[in-house]
PDB file of N, CA and C in Angstrom:
ATOM      1  N   THR A1419     188.615  36.668  68.265  1.00 39.00           N
ATOM      2  CA  THR A1419     189.533  36.548  67.136  1.00 39.00           C
ATOM      3  C   THR A1419     190.714  37.479  67.354  1.00 39.00           C
ATOM      4  N   ARG A1420     191.805  37.119  66.698  1.00 39.00           N
ATOM      5  CA  ARG A1420     193.008  37.938  66.814  1.00 39.00           C
ATOM      6  C   ARG A1420     192.958  39.091  65.837  1.00 39.00           C
ATOM      7  N   SER A1421     193.533  40.187  66.247  1.00 40.00           N
ATOM      8  CA  SER A1421     193.614  41.330  65.334  1.00 40.00           C
ATOM      9  C   SER A1421     194.713  41.073  64.312  1.00 40.00           C
ATOM     10  N   GLU A1422     194.659  41.777  63.197  1.00 41.00           N
ATOM     11  CA  GLU A1422     195.683  41.619  62.162  1.00 41.00           C
ATOM     12  C   GLU A1422     197.067  41.935  62.705  1.00 41.00           C
ATOM     13  N   ALA A1423     197.154  42.867  63.632  1.00 40.00           N
ATOM     14  CA  ALA A1423     198.441  43.258  64.203  1.00 40.00           C
ATOM     15  C   ALA A1423     199.120  42.097  64.910  1.00 40.00           C
ATOM     16  N   SER A1424     198.368  41.152  65.466  1.00 38.00           N
ATOM     17  CA  SER A1424     198.989  40.040  66.189  1.00 38.00           C
ATOM     18  C   SER A1424     199.687  39.060  65.255  1.00 38.00           C
ATOM     19  N   PHE A1425     199.456  39.158  63.947  1.00 37.00           N
ATOM     20  CA  PHE A1425     200.098  38.273  62.981  1.00 37.00           C
ATOM     21  C   PHE A1425     201.285  38.930  62.295  1.00 37.00           C
ATOM     22  N   ARG A1426     201.727  40.050  62.781  1.00 38.00           N
ATOM     23  CA  ARG A1426     202.844  40.757  62.156  1.00 38.00           C
ATOM     24  C   ARG A1426     204.144  40.460  62.895  1.00 38.00           C
ATOM     25  N   THR A1427     205.225  40.433  62.113  1.00 39.00           N
ATOM     26  CA  THR A1427     206.554  40.280  62.681  1.00 39.00           C
ATOM     27  C   THR A1427     206.970  41.629  63.263  1.00 39.00           C
ATOM     28  N   ILE A1428     207.605  41.621  64.405  1.00 41.00           N
ATOM     29  CA  ILE A1428     208.067  42.866  65.009  1.00 41.00           C
ATOM     30  C   ILE A1428     209.019  43.561  64.048  1.00 41.00           C
ATOM     31  N   GLY A1429     208.781  44.806  63.779  1.00 45.00           N
ATOM     32  CA  GLY A1429     209.637  45.592  62.907  1.00 45.00           C
ATOM     33  C   GLY A1429     209.394  45.340  61.422  1.00 45.00           C
ATOM     34  N   SER A1430     208.334  44.654  61.067  1.00 53.00           N
ATOM     35  CA  SER A1430     208.052  44.349  59.664  1.00 53.00           C
ATOM     36  C   SER A1430     206.618  44.706  59.337  1.00 53.00           C
ATOM     37  N   ASP A1431     206.383  45.094  58.094  1.00 58.00           N
ATOM     38  CA  ASP A1431     205.037  45.384  57.640  1.00 58.00           C
ATOM     39  C   ASP A1431     204.400  44.172  56.969  1.00 58.00           C
ATOM     40  N   MET A1432     205.149  43.069  56.868  1.00 62.00           N
ATOM     41  CA  MET A1432     204.619  41.873  56.218  1.00 62.00           C
ATOM     42  C   MET A1432     203.941  40.983  57.251  1.00 62.00           C
ATOM     43  N   PRO A1433     202.763  40.448  56.915  1.00 70.00           N
ATOM     44  CA  PRO A1433     202.102  39.544  57.846  1.00 70.00           C
ATOM     45  C   PRO A1433     202.885  38.249  57.982  1.00 70.00           C
ATOM     46  N   SER A1434     202.911  37.696  59.170  1.00 82.00           N
ATOM     47  CA  SER A1434     203.628  36.456  59.432  1.00 82.00           C
ATOM     48  C   SER A1434     202.686  35.266  59.310  1.00 82.00           C
ATOM     49  N   CYS A1435     203.149  34.217  58.626  1.00 87.00           N
ATOM     50  CA  CYS A1435     202.382  32.977  58.508  1.00 87.00           C
ATOM     51  C   CYS A1435     202.737  32.014  59.637  1.00 87.00           C
ATOM     52  N   GLY A1436     203.854  32.271  60.300  1.00 92.00           N
ATOM     53  CA  GLY A1436     204.303  31.384  61.369  1.00 92.00           C
ATOM     54  C   GLY A1436     205.810  31.226  61.357  1.00 92.00           C
ATOM     55  N   THR A1437     206.280  30.212  62.056  1.00 94.00           N
ATOM     56  CA  THR A1437     207.706  29.948  62.185  1.00 94.00           C
ATOM     57  C   THR A1437     207.997  28.516  61.763  1.00 94.00           C
ATOM     58  N   ILE A1438     209.073  28.350  60.995  1.00 94.00           N
ATOM     59  CA  ILE A1438     209.545  27.014  60.629  1.00 94.00           C
ATOM     60  C   ILE A1438     210.729  26.684  61.514  1.00 94.00           C
ATOM     61  N   SER A1439     210.719  25.486  62.054  1.00 96.00           N
ATOM     62  CA  SER A1439     211.827  24.965  62.845  1.00 96.00           C
ATOM     63  C   SER A1439     212.450  23.817  62.063  1.00 96.00           C
ATOM     64  N   ALA A1440     213.752  23.928  61.758  1.00 96.00           N
ATOM     65  CA  ALA A1440     214.435  22.893  60.971  1.00 96.00           C
ATOM     66  C   ALA A1440     215.715  22.464  61.681  1.00 96.00           C
ATOM     67  N   ARG A1441     215.941  21.167  61.695  1.00 97.00           N
ATOM     68  CA  ARG A1441     217.176  20.613  62.253  1.00 97.00           C
ATOM     69  C   ARG A1441     217.919  19.861  61.161  1.00 97.00           C
ATOM     70  N   VAL A1442     219.243  19.851  61.256  1.00 98.00           N
ATOM     71  CA  VAL A1442     220.072  19.066  60.339  1.00 98.00           C
ATOM     72  C   VAL A1442     220.661  17.933  61.162  1.00 98.00           C
ATOM     73  N   LEU A1443     220.336  16.716  60.774  1.00 98.00           N
ATOM     74  CA  LEU A1443     220.784  15.561  61.546  1.00 98.00           C
ATOM     75  C   LEU A1443     222.073  14.963  61.009  1.00 98.00           C
ATOM     76  N   ARG A1444     222.081  14.530  59.754  1.00 97.00           N
ATOM     77  CA  ARG A1444     223.267  13.862  59.223  1.00 97.00           C
ATOM     78  C   ARG A1444     223.231  13.804  57.711  1.00 97.00           C
ATOM     79  N   GLY A1445     224.355  13.414  57.129  1.00 97.00           N
ATOM     80  CA  GLY A1445     224.453  13.195  55.694  1.00 97.00           C
ATOM     81  C   GLY A1445     225.029  11.810  55.440  1.00 97.00           C
ATOM     82  N   PHE A1446     224.722  11.249  54.282  1.00 97.00           N
ATOM     83  CA  PHE A1446     225.196   9.913  53.926  1.00 97.00           C
ATOM     84  C   PHE A1446     225.831   9.921  52.542  1.00 97.00           C
ATOM     85  N   ASP A1447     226.976   9.281  52.419  1.00 97.00           N
ATOM     86  CA  ASP A1447     227.631   9.064  51.123  1.00 97.00           C
ATOM     87  C   ASP A1447     227.770  10.347  50.310  1.00 97.00           C
ATOM     88  N   LEU A1448     228.286  11.405  50.938  1.00 96.00           N
ATOM     89  CA  LEU A1448     228.479  12.663  50.228  1.00 96.00           C
ATOM     90  C   LEU A1448     229.585  12.528  49.188  1.00 96.00           C
ATOM     91  N   VAL A1449     229.554  13.387  48.189  1.00 94.00           N
ATOM     92  CA  VAL A1449     230.563  13.414  47.140  1.00 94.00           C
ATOM     93  C   VAL A1449     231.865  13.943  47.720  1.00 94.00           C
ATOM     94  N   ASN A1450     232.984  13.344  47.322  1.00 95.00           N
ATOM     95  CA  ASN A1450     234.285  13.843  47.752  1.00 95.00           C
ATOM     96  C   ASN A1450     234.797  14.860  46.738  1.00 95.00           C
ATOM     97  N   LYS A1451     234.958  16.106  47.176  1.00 93.00           N
ATOM     98  CA  LYS A1451     235.481  17.170  46.313  1.00 93.00           C
ATOM     99  C   LYS A1451     236.942  17.483  46.634  1.00 93.00           C
ATOM    100  N   ASP A1452     237.511  16.808  47.631  1.00 86.00           N
ATOM    101  CA  ASP A1452     238.907  17.045  48.000  1.00 86.00           C
ATOM    102  C   ASP A1452     239.809  16.013  47.320  1.00 86.00           C
ATOM    103  N   THR A1453     241.088  16.045  47.628  1.00 80.00           N
ATOM    104  CA  THR A1453     242.074  15.221  46.920  1.00 80.00           C
ATOM    105  C   THR A1453     241.943  13.732  47.195  1.00 80.00           C
ATOM    106  N   GLY A1454     241.490  13.352  48.380  1.00 72.00           N
ATOM    107  CA  GLY A1454     241.464  11.950  48.760  1.00 72.00           C
ATOM    108  C   GLY A1454     242.819  11.463  49.239  1.00 72.00           C
ATOM    109  N   TYR A1455     243.849  12.271  49.045  1.00 79.00           N
ATOM    110  CA  TYR A1455     245.203  11.918  49.444  1.00 79.00           C
ATOM    111  C   TYR A1455     245.328  11.883  50.966  1.00 79.00           C
ATOM    112  N   ARG A1456     245.815  10.784  51.496  1.00 77.00           N
ATOM    113  CA  ARG A1456     245.995  10.594  52.950  1.00 77.00           C
ATOM    114  C   ARG A1456     244.707  10.863  53.731  1.00 77.00           C
ATOM    115  N   GLY A1457     243.589  10.413  53.195  1.00 74.00           N
ATOM    116  CA  GLY A1457     242.323  10.546  53.900  1.00 74.00           C
ATOM    117  C   GLY A1457     241.662  11.901  53.789  1.00 74.00           C
ATOM    118  N   ASP A1458     242.200  12.775  52.912  1.00 85.00           N
ATOM    119  CA  ASP A1458     241.621  14.107  52.736  1.00 85.00           C
ATOM    120  C   ASP A1458     240.344  13.998  51.913  1.00 85.00           C
ATOM    121  N   VAL A1459     239.194  14.113  52.590  1.00 93.00           N
ATOM    122  CA  VAL A1459     237.904  14.083  51.906  1.00 93.00           C
ATOM    123  C   VAL A1459     237.131  15.347  52.252  1.00 93.00           C
ATOM    124  N   SER A1460     235.964  15.501  51.652  1.00 95.00           N
ATOM    125  CA  SER A1460     235.159  16.715  51.832  1.00 95.00           C
ATOM    126  C   SER A1460     234.945  17.064  53.306  1.00 95.00           C
ATOM    127  N   ASP A1461     234.886  18.374  53.563  1.00 96.00           N
ATOM    128  CA  ASP A1461     234.633  18.940  54.896  1.00 96.00           C
ATOM    129  C   ASP A1461     233.264  19.613  54.832  1.00 96.00           C
ATOM    130  N   PRO A1462     232.182  18.850  54.997  1.00 98.00           N
ATOM    131  CA  PRO A1462     230.847  19.380  54.714  1.00 98.00           C
ATOM    132  C   PRO A1462     230.256  20.279  55.803  1.00 98.00           C
ATOM    133  N   PHE A1463     229.439  21.209  55.320  1.00 98.00           N
ATOM    134  CA  PHE A1463     228.546  21.980  56.181  1.00 98.00           C
ATOM    135  C   PHE A1463     227.263  22.194  55.402  1.00 98.00           C
ATOM    136  N   VAL A1464     226.180  22.534  56.106  1.00 98.00           N
ATOM    137  CA  VAL A1464     224.884  22.757  55.483  1.00 98.00           C
ATOM    138  C   VAL A1464     224.460  24.197  55.736  1.00 98.00           C
ATOM    139  N   SER A1465     224.005  24.862  54.677  1.00 98.00           N
ATOM    140  CA  SER A1465     223.398  26.185  54.848  1.00 98.00           C
ATOM    141  C   SER A1465     221.897  26.034  54.625  1.00 98.00           C
ATOM    142  N   ILE A1466     221.130  26.821  55.373  1.00 98.00           N
ATOM    143  CA  ILE A1466     219.669  26.746  55.332  1.00 98.00           C
ATOM    144  C   ILE A1466     219.145  28.173  55.204  1.00 98.00           C
ATOM    145  N   ARG A1467     218.141  28.336  54.347  1.00 97.00           N
ATOM    146  CA  ARG A1467     217.529  29.661  54.175  1.00 97.00           C
ATOM    147  C   ARG A1467     216.135  29.490  53.603  1.00 97.00           C
ATOM    148  N   LEU A1468     215.365  30.552  53.673  1.00 96.00           N
ATOM    149  CA  LEU A1468     214.085  30.597  52.978  1.00 96.00           C
ATOM    150  C   LEU A1468     214.337  31.155  51.579  1.00 96.00           C
ATOM    151  N   LEU A1469     213.683  30.595  50.586  1.00 95.00           N
ATOM    152  CA  LEU A1469     213.854  31.041  49.208  1.00 95.00           C
ATOM    153  C   LEU A1469     213.598  32.533  49.073  1.00 95.00           C
ATOM    154  N   SER A1470     212.560  33.038  49.729  1.00 92.00           N
ATOM    155  CA  SER A1470     212.194  34.456  49.614  1.00 92.00           C
ATOM    156  C   SER A1470     213.221  35.390  50.239  1.00 92.00           C
ATOM    157  N   SER A1471     214.055  34.883  51.133  1.00 90.00           N
ATOM    158  CA  SER A1471     215.031  35.731  51.834  1.00 90.00           C
ATOM    159  C   SER A1471     216.335  35.887  51.072  1.00 90.00           C
ATOM    160  N   GLY A1472     216.552  35.096  50.019  1.00 86.00           N
ATOM    161  CA  GLY A1472     217.836  35.156  49.327  1.00 86.00           C
ATOM    162  C   GLY A1472     218.947  34.832  50.305  1.00 86.00           C
ATOM    163  N   GLU A1473     219.963  35.672  50.324  1.00 88.00           N
ATOM    164  CA  GLU A1473     221.103  35.448  51.226  1.00 88.00           C
ATOM    165  C   GLU A1473     220.847  35.985  52.636  1.00 88.00           C
ATOM    166  N   ARG A1474     219.820  36.822  52.769  1.00 87.00           N
ATOM    167  CA  ARG A1474     219.501  37.334  54.098  1.00 87.00           C
ATOM    168  C   ARG A1474     219.027  36.180  54.978  1.00 87.00           C
ATOM    169  N   ASN A1475     219.380  36.203  56.212  1.00 89.00           N
ATOM    170  CA  ASN A1475     218.935  35.209  57.195  1.00 89.00           C
ATOM    171  C   ASN A1475     219.391  33.786  56.895  1.00 89.00           C
ATOM    172  N   ARG A1476     220.450  33.628  56.078  1.00 95.00           N
ATOM    173  CA  ARG A1476     221.025  32.302  55.845  1.00 95.00           C
ATOM    174  C   ARG A1476     221.672  31.825  57.145  1.00 95.00           C
ATOM    175  N   LYS A1477     221.437  30.563  57.477  1.00 97.00           N
ATOM    176  CA  LYS A1477     222.029  29.975  58.679  1.00 97.00           C
ATOM    177  C   LYS A1477     222.830  28.762  58.247  1.00 97.00           C
ATOM    178  N   ARG A1478     223.749  28.311  59.087  1.00 97.00           N
ATOM    179  CA  ARG A1478     224.581  27.177  58.695  1.00 97.00           C
ATOM    180  C   ARG A1478     225.004  26.346  59.888  1.00 97.00           C
ATOM    181  N   THR A1479     225.355  25.115  59.577  1.00 98.00           N
ATOM    182  CA  THR A1479     225.877  24.211  60.598  1.00 98.00           C
ATOM    183  C   THR A1479     227.376  24.455  60.755  1.00 98.00           C
ATOM    184  N   ILE A1480     227.970  23.757  61.691  1.00 98.00           N
ATOM    185  CA  ILE A1480     229.422  23.749  61.788  1.00 98.00           C
ATOM    186  C   ILE A1480     229.965  22.885  60.652  1.00 98.00           C
ATOM    187  N   THR A1481     231.238  23.023  60.366  1.00 98.00           N
ATOM    188  CA  THR A1481     231.904  22.184  59.371  1.00 98.00           C
ATOM    189  C   THR A1481     232.417  20.922  60.053  1.00 98.00           C
ATOM    190  N   ILE A1482     232.144  19.777  59.435  1.00 97.00           N
ATOM    191  CA  ILE A1482     232.662  18.503  59.927  1.00 97.00           C
ATOM    192  C   ILE A1482     233.860  18.149  59.050  1.00 97.00           C
ATOM    193  N   GLN A1483     235.018  18.009  59.650  1.00 95.00           N
ATOM    194  CA  GLN A1483     236.251  17.781  58.895  1.00 95.00           C
ATOM    195  C   GLN A1483     236.361  16.352  58.377  1.00 95.00           C
ATOM    196  N   ASN A1484     236.761  16.221  57.106  1.00 95.00           N
ATOM    197  CA  ASN A1484     237.103  14.934  56.484  1.00 95.00           C
ATOM    198  C   ASN A1484     236.087  13.834  56.758  1.00 95.00           C
ATOM    199  N   ASP A1485     234.840  14.066  56.338  1.00 96.00           N
ATOM    200  CA  ASP A1485     233.792  13.083  56.631  1.00 96.00           C
ATOM    201  C   ASP A1485     232.726  13.098  55.541  1.00 96.00           C
ATOM    202  N   LEU A1486     232.539  11.963  54.881  1.00 96.00           N
ATOM    203  CA  LEU A1486     231.518  11.853  53.844  1.00 96.00           C
ATOM    204  C   LEU A1486     230.195  11.338  54.398  1.00 96.00           C
ATOM    205  N   ASN A1487     230.156  11.056  55.704  1.00 98.00           N
ATOM    206  CA  ASN A1487     228.938  10.625  56.402  1.00 98.00           C
ATOM    207  C   ASN A1487     228.802  11.435  57.695  1.00 98.00           C
ATOM    208  N   PRO A1488     228.717  12.773  57.576  1.00 98.00           N
ATOM    209  CA  PRO A1488     228.754  13.645  58.758  1.00 98.00           C
ATOM    210  C   PRO A1488     227.499  13.563  59.616  1.00 98.00           C
ATOM    211  N   VAL A1489     227.698  13.813  60.912  1.00 98.00           N
ATOM    212  CA  VAL A1489     226.590  13.903  61.862  1.00 98.00           C
ATOM    213  C   VAL A1489     226.654  15.290  62.489  1.00 98.00           C
ATOM    214  N   TRP A1490     225.598  16.097  62.272  1.00 98.00           N
ATOM    215  CA  TRP A1490     225.517  17.429  62.860  1.00 98.00           C
ATOM    216  C   TRP A1490     224.605  17.424  64.078  1.00 98.00           C
ATOM    217  N   ASN A1491     223.451  16.813  63.971  1.00 97.00           N
ATOM    218  CA  ASN A1491     222.478  16.741  65.068  1.00 97.00           C
ATOM    219  C   ASN A1491     222.285  18.113  65.727  1.00 97.00           C
ATOM    220  N   THR A1492     221.927  19.108  64.925  1.00 97.00           N
ATOM    221  CA  THR A1492     221.856  20.501  65.375  1.00 97.00           C
ATOM    222  C   THR A1492     220.644  20.773  66.258  1.00 97.00           C
ATOM    223  N   ASP A1493     220.735  21.868  66.972  1.00 97.00           N
ATOM    224  CA  ASP A1493     219.555  22.447  67.609  1.00 97.00           C
ATOM    225  C   ASP A1493     218.694  23.017  66.482  1.00 97.00           C
ATOM    226  N   PRO A1494     217.437  23.318  66.754  1.00 97.00           N
ATOM    227  CA  PRO A1494     216.568  23.850  65.692  1.00 97.00           C
ATOM    228  C   PRO A1494     217.035  25.215  65.185  1.00 97.00           C
ATOM    229  N   PHE A1495     216.947  25.382  63.867  1.00 97.00           N
ATOM    230  CA  PHE A1495     217.112  26.679  63.217  1.00 97.00           C
ATOM    231  C   PHE A1495     215.700  27.214  63.007  1.00 97.00           C
ATOM    232  N   LEU A1496     215.445  28.452  63.412  1.00 96.00           N
ATOM    233  CA  LEU A1496     214.099  29.024  63.322  1.00 96.00           C
ATOM    234  C   LEU A1496     214.042  30.091  62.238  1.00 96.00           C
ATOM    235  N   PHE A1497     212.974  30.036  61.430  1.00 95.00           N
ATOM    236  CA  PHE A1497     212.765  30.990  60.343  1.00 95.00           C
ATOM    237  C   PHE A1497     211.345  31.525  60.418  1.00 95.00           C
ATOM    238  N   GLN A1498     211.210  32.846  60.423  1.00 93.00           N
ATOM    239  CA  GLN A1498     209.903  33.495  60.385  1.00 93.00           C
ATOM    240  C   GLN A1498     209.402  33.459  58.944  1.00 93.00           C
ATOM    241  N   VAL A1499     208.219  32.913  58.719  1.00 93.00           N
ATOM    242  CA  VAL A1499     207.659  32.771  57.380  1.00 93.00           C
ATOM    243  C   VAL A1499     206.633  33.873  57.141  1.00 93.00           C
ATOM    244  N   ASN A1500     206.832  34.615  56.037  1.00 91.00           N
ATOM    245  CA  ASN A1500     205.912  35.694  55.686  1.00 91.00           C
ATOM    246  C   ASN A1500     205.119  35.391  54.421  1.00 91.00           C
ATOM    247  N   ASP A1501     205.452  34.309  53.750  1.00 91.00           N
ATOM    248  CA  ASP A1501     204.785  33.938  52.500  1.00 91.00           C
ATOM    249  C   ASP A1501     204.469  32.448  52.546  1.00 91.00           C
ATOM    250  N   ILE A1502     203.218  32.091  52.490  1.00 90.00           N
ATOM    251  CA  ILE A1502     202.773  30.706  52.590  1.00 90.00           C
ATOM    252  C   ILE A1502     203.327  29.858  51.437  1.00 90.00           C
ATOM    253  N   GLN A1503     203.727  30.490  50.329  1.00 93.00           N
ATOM    254  CA  GLN A1503     204.277  29.779  49.165  1.00 93.00           C
ATOM    255  C   GLN A1503     205.802  29.618  49.235  1.00 93.00           C
ATOM    256  N   ASP A1504     206.428  30.041  50.324  1.00 95.00           N
ATOM    257  CA  ASP A1504     207.882  29.997  50.456  1.00 95.00           C
ATOM    258  C   ASP A1504     208.401  28.563  50.533  1.00 95.00           C
ATOM    259  N   SER A1505     209.696  28.390  50.315  1.00 96.00           N
ATOM    260  CA  SER A1505     210.357  27.088  50.422  1.00 96.00           C
ATOM    261  C   SER A1505     211.575  27.212  51.322  1.00 96.00           C
ATOM    262  N   VAL A1506     211.909  26.119  52.001  1.00 96.00           N
ATOM    263  CA  VAL A1506     213.142  26.045  52.783  1.00 96.00           C
ATOM    264  C   VAL A1506     214.185  25.397  51.889  1.00 96.00           C
ATOM    265  N   ILE A1507     215.349  26.035  51.788  1.00 97.00           N
ATOM    266  CA  ILE A1507     216.433  25.553  50.934  1.00 97.00           C
ATOM    267  C   ILE A1507     217.578  25.058  51.821  1.00 97.00           C
ATOM    268  N   PHE A1508     217.955  23.800  51.640  1.00 98.00           N
ATOM    269  CA  PHE A1508     219.114  23.210  52.302  1.00 98.00           C
ATOM    270  C   PHE A1508     220.190  23.006  51.238  1.00 98.00           C
ATOM    271  N   GLU A1509     221.386  23.528  51.471  1.00 97.00           N
ATOM    272  CA  GLU A1509     222.500  23.335  50.545  1.00 97.00           C
ATOM    273  C   GLU A1509     223.671  22.741  51.314  1.00 97.00           C
ATOM    274  N   VAL A1510     224.303  21.739  50.730  1.00 98.00           N
ATOM    275  CA  VAL A1510     225.467  21.100  51.348  1.00 98.00           C
ATOM    276  C   VAL A1510     226.706  21.573  50.588  1.00 98.00           C
ATOM    277  N   TRP A1511     227.713  21.987  51.350  1.00 98.00           N
ATOM    278  CA  TRP A1511     228.939  22.549  50.787  1.00 98.00           C
ATOM    279  C   TRP A1511     230.156  21.865  51.392  1.00 98.00           C
ATOM    280  N   ASP A1512     231.254  21.896  50.641  1.00 97.00           N
ATOM    281  CA  ASP A1512     232.556  21.422  51.111  1.00 97.00           C
ATOM    282  C   ASP A1512     233.402  22.648  51.437  1.00 97.00           C
ATOM    283  N   GLU A1513     233.738  22.818  52.719  1.00 96.00           N
ATOM    284  CA  GLU A1513     234.553  23.957  53.163  1.00 96.00           C
ATOM    285  C   GLU A1513     235.978  23.804  52.647  1.00 96.00           C
ATOM    286  N   ASN A1514     236.554  24.910  52.176  1.00 92.00           N
ATOM    287  CA  ASN A1514     237.942  24.942  51.718  1.00 92.00           C
ATOM    288  C   ASN A1514     238.678  26.043  52.448  1.00 92.00           C
ATOM    289  N   MET A1515     239.924  25.779  52.810  1.00 88.00           N
ATOM    290  CA  MET A1515     240.695  26.778  53.556  1.00 88.00           C
ATOM    291  C   MET A1515     241.135  27.946  52.671  1.00 88.00           C
ATOM    292  N   LEU A1516     241.492  27.675  51.416  1.00 89.00           N
ATOM    293  CA  LEU A1516     242.092  28.713  50.582  1.00 89.00           C
ATOM    294  C   LEU A1516     241.221  29.168  49.418  1.00 89.00           C
ATOM    295  N   SER A1517     240.011  28.644  49.323  1.00 93.00           N
ATOM    296  CA  SER A1517     239.127  29.038  48.230  1.00 93.00           C
ATOM    297  C   SER A1517     237.675  28.963  48.680  1.00 93.00           C
ATOM    298  N   GLU A1518     236.789  29.357  47.788  1.00 95.00           N
ATOM    299  CA  GLU A1518     235.357  29.309  48.076  1.00 95.00           C
ATOM    300  C   GLU A1518     234.903  27.865  48.273  1.00 95.00           C
ATOM    301  N   PRO A1519     233.829  27.653  49.039  1.00 96.00           N
ATOM    302  CA  PRO A1519     233.321  26.287  49.234  1.00 96.00           C
ATOM    303  C   PRO A1519     232.849  25.667  47.910  1.00 96.00           C
ATOM    304  N   ASP A1520     232.953  24.338  47.838  1.00 96.00           N
ATOM    305  CA  ASP A1520     232.458  23.586  46.686  1.00 96.00           C
ATOM    306  C   ASP A1520     231.039  23.118  46.967  1.00 96.00           C
ATOM    307  N   PHE A1521     230.171  23.259  45.968  1.00 97.00           N
ATOM    308  CA  PHE A1521     228.784  22.838  46.084  1.00 97.00           C
ATOM    309  C   PHE A1521     228.695  21.316  46.022  1.00 97.00           C
ATOM    310  N   LEU A1522     227.958  20.707  46.985  1.00 97.00           N
ATOM    311  CA  LEU A1522     227.781  19.257  47.011  1.00 97.00           C
ATOM    312  C   LEU A1522     226.343  18.829  46.697  1.00 97.00           C
ATOM    313  N   GLY A1523     225.362  19.645  47.050  1.00 97.00           N
ATOM    314  CA  GLY A1523     223.975  19.252  46.784  1.00 97.00           C
ATOM    315  C   GLY A1523     222.986  20.235  47.376  1.00 97.00           C
ATOM    316  N   LYS A1524     221.708  20.044  46.976  1.00 97.00           N
ATOM    317  CA  LYS A1524     220.652  20.974  47.387  1.00 97.00           C
ATOM    318  C   LYS A1524     219.325  20.248  47.521  1.00 97.00           C
ATOM    319  N   LEU A1525     218.528  20.681  48.491  1.00 97.00           N
ATOM    320  CA  LEU A1525     217.177  20.177  48.695  1.00 97.00           C
ATOM    321  C   LEU A1525     216.280  21.376  48.949  1.00 97.00           C
ATOM    322  N   ALA A1526     215.172  21.465  48.215  1.00 97.00           N
ATOM    323  CA  ALA A1526     214.171  22.520  48.444  1.00 97.00           C
ATOM    324  C   ALA A1526     212.893  21.861  48.915  1.00 97.00           C
ATOM    325  N   ILE A1527     212.364  22.345  50.037  1.00 96.00           N
ATOM    326  CA  ILE A1527     211.112  21.823  50.595  1.00 96.00           C
ATOM    327  C   ILE A1527     210.074  22.931  50.548  1.00 96.00           C
ATOM    328  N   PRO A1528     209.002  22.748  49.742  1.00 92.00           N
ATOM    329  CA  PRO A1528     207.972  23.787  49.641  1.00 92.00           C
ATOM    330  C   PRO A1528     207.180  23.924  50.933  1.00 92.00           C
TER     331      PRO A1528
END
């Protein structure tokens, strides 16, 4: 059997439950938060985090310009899980050059 120490994250006192690997493939029919003028539509990106981490360890995709059906097809994002009851949070945002991003949607996976 493994010792308790083998289930710990390096540099942490919390036991590790394992690692989650998540990829973002694409979005469909996203909401347009931009003007729509001359083809100006939302510039989406996705942020991913564990609920227990708050803003710490938030990861994100690249921004896809002017596309309501974006394709990211990312490499895996890896998250160390320390709580078996944790959730993975995916949030879709519209990037803005001169202001904060606009919220487009959210998915929580327990």
